C-alpha positions as a printed NumPy array, in Angstrom:
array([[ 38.933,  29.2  , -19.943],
       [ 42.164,  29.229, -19.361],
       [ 44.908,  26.528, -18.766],
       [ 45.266,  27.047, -14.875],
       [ 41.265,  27.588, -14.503],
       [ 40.904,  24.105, -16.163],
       [ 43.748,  22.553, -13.744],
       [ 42.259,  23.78 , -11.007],
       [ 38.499,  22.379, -12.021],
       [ 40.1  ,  18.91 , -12.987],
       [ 41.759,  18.754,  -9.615],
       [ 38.501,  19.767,  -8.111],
       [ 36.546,  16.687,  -9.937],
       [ 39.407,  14.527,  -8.902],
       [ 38.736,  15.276,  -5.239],
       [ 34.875,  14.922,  -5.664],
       [ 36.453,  11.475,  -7.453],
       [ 38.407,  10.174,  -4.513],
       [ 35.229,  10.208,  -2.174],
       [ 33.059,   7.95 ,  -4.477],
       [ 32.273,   4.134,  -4.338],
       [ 34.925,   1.915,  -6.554],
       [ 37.06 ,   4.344,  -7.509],
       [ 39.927,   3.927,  -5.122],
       [ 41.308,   1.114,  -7.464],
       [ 42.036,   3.381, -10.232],
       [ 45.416,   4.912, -11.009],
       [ 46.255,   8.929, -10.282],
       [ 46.618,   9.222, -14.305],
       [ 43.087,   7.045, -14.929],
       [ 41.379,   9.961, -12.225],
       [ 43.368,  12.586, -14.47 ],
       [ 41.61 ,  11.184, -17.803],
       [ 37.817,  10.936, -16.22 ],
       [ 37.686,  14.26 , -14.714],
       [ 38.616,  15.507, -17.743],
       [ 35.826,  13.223, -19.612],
       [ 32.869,  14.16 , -16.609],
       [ 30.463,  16.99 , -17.397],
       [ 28.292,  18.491, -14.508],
       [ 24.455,  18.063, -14.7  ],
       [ 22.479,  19.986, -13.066],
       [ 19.071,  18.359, -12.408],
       [ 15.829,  18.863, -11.337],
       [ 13.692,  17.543,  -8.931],
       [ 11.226,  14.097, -10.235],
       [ 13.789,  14.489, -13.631],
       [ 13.71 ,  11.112, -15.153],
       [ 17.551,   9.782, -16.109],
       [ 16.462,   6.406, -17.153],
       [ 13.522,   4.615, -17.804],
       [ 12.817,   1.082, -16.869],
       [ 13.846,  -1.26 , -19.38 ],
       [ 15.797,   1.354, -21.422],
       [ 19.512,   1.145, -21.617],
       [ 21.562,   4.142, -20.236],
       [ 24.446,   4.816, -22.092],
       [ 26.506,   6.935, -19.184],
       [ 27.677,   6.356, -15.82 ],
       [ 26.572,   9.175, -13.597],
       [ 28.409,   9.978, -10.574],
       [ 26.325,  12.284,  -7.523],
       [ 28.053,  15.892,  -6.711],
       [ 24.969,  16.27 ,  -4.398],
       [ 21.437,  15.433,  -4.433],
       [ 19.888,  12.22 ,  -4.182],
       [ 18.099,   9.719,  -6.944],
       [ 15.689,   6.926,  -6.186],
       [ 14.821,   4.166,  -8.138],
       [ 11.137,   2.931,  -9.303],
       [  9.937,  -0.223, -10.414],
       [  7.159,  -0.12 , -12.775],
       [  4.944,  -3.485, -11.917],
       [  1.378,  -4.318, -13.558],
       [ -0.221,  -6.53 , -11.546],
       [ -1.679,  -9.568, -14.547],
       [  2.671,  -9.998, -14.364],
       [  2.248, -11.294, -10.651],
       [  1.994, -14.711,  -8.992],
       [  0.102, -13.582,  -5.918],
       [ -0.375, -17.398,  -4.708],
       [  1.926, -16.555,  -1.78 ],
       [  0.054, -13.215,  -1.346],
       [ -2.264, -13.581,   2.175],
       [ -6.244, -13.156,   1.702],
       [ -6.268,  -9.627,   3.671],
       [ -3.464,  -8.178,   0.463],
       [ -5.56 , -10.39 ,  -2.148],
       [ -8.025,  -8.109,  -1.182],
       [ -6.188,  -5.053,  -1.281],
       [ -4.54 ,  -6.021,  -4.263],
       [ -8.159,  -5.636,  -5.744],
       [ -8.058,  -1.954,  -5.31 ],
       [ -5.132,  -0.819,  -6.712],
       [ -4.565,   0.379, -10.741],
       [ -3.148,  -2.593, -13.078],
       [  0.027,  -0.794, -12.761],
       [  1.863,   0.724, -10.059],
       [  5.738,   2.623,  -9.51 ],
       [  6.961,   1.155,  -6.24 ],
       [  9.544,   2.93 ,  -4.809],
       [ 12.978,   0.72 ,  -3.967],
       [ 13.898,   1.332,  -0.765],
       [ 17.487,   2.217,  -1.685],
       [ 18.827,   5.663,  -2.682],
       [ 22.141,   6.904,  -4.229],
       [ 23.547,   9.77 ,  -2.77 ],
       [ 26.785,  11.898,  -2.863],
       [ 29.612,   9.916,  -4.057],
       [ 27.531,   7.336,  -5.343],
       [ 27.654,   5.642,  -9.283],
       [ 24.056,   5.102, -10.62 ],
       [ 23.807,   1.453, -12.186],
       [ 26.92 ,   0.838, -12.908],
       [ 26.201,  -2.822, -13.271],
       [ 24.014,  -2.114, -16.127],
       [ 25.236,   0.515, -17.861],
       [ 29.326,  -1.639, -18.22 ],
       [ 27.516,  -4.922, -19.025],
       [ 24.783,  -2.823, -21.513],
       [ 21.973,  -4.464, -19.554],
       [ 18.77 ,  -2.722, -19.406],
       [ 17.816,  -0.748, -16.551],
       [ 15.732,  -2.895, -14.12 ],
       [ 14.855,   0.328, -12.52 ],
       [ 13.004,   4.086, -13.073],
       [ 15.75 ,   6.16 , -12.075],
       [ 14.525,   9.509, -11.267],
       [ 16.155,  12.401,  -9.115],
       [ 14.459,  13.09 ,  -5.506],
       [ 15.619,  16.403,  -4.987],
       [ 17.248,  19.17 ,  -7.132],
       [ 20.92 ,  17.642,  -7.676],
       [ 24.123,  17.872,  -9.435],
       [ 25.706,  15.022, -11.014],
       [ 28.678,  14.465, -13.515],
       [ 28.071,  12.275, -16.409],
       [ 30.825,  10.519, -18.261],
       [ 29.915,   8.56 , -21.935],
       [ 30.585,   4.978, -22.298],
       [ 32.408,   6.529, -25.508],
       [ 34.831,   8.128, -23.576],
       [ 34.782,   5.486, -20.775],
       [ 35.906,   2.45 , -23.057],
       [ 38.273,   5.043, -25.211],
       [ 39.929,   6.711, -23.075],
       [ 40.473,   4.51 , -20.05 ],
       [ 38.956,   1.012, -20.468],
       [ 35.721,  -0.523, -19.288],
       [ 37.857,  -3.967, -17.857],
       [ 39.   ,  -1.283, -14.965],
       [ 35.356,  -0.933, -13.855],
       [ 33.704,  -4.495, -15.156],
       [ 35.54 ,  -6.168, -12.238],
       [ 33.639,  -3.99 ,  -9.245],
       [ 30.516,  -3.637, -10.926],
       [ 28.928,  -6.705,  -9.744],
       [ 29.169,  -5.577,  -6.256],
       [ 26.542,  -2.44 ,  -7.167],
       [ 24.444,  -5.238,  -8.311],
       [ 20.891,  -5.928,  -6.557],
       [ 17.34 ,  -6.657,  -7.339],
       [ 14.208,  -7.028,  -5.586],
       [ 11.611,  -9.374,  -6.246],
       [  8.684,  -8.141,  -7.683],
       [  6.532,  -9.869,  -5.5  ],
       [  8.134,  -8.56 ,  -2.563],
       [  7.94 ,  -5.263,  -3.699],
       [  4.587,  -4.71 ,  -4.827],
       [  3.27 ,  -6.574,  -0.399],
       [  6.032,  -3.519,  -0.028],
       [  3.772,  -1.314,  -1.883],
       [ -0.076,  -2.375,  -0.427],
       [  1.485,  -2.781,   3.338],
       [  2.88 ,   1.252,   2.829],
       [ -0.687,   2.182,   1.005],
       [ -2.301,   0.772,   3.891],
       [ -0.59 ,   2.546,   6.122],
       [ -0.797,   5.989,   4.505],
       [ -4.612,   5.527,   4.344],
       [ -4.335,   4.273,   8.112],
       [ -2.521,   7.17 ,   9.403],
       [ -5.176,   9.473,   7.365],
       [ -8.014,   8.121,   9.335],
       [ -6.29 ,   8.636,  12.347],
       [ -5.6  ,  12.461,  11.041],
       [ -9.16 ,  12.705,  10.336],
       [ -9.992,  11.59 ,  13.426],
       [ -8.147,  13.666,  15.157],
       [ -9.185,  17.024,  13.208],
       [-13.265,  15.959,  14.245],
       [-12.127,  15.833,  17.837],
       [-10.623,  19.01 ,  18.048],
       [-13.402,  20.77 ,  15.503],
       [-16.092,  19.35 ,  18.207],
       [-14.544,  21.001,  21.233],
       [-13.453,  24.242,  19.263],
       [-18.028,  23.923,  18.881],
       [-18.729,  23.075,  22.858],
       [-15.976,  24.961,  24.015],
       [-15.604,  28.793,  24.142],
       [-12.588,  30.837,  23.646],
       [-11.731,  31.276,  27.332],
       [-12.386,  27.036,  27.735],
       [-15.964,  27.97 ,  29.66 ],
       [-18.675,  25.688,  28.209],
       [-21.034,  27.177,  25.631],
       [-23.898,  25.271,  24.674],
       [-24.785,  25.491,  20.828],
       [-27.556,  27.865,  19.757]])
């Protein structure tokens, strides 16, 4: 590749750069030095990037796509004192150990974890792509070497959230409910229509069933 096709890909990283979260605080010559350090990704879709409780040793920054964090919960983990009868007895029927879905997403422009990964926490989260997406990755190697963790450390904490598990496993019954509600409803629906596609003849005359 040659010297003005590389110039013209790091000043096409830098814009992608200038459009992401936290960034804006760093320097012209600190953007120069990452989009020289990010590599592109290209993912695929329900590709796994990190999994719960492991630590990820890159921040990834989204191109395009989209990536949703999971929280793996088993249920003998859960205090369901505050839980009311009607999910006590749902909770009955569902496996030892469920993924909930979090309810946030990253998307374009977006860091993934970037709490974790600068304070080498573990991941509290699956993290898992939703839909085919491209994503640059840049090491913590390169990171701390090349332009210094401190310049990130003091936004990271406002990436940071968690949910309860408790909350998010009523989150999880109260949307399995649901889906099996809206199934019935389906179902329902389907046995009307079969019934008076049976009674009902093709020009909407009544024919009685032989």
């Amino acid at each position: 590749m040659t010297k003005t096709k590389v110039t013209d890909k790091i000043l096409q990283i830098k814009q992608f750069l200038h459009s992401c979260k936290y960034i804006k605080f760093l320097k012209e010559a600190d953007l120069d030095v990452l989009a020289s350090k990010l590599v592109l990704k290209h993912c695929y879709d329900n590709q796994i990037l990190c999994e719960q409780d492991e630590h990820c040793r890159s921040l990834h920054f989204i191109k395009n796509g989209q990536v949703t964090l999971y929280r793996v919960i088993r249920k003998a983990d859960i205090d369901t004192s505050s839980f009311a009868l009607t999910l006590r007895e749902k909770l009955a029927h569902i496996p030892d150990e469920v993924e909930v879905e979090v309810k946030h997403k990253y998307n374009p422009g977006d860091i993934l974890m970037l709490t974790e990964v600068l304070h080498n926490l573990p991941s509290k989260y699956k993290v898992k792509v939703t839909i085919p997406s491209q994503i640059y990755v840049c090491t913590m190697f390169d990171l701390q070497r090349y332009i210094g963790l401190e310049k990130f450390v003091k936004v990271a904490d406002a990436d940071y959230f968690m949910s309860s598990d408790v909350e998010l496993l009523k989150y999880y019954i109260e949307k399995l409910s649901w889906e099996e509600y809206r199934k019935s409803l389906i179902q329902v629906e389907f046995n009307h229509k079969d019934k008076l596609k049976y009674y009902t003849g093709h020009n909407g005359v009544r024919e009685d069933p032989k």
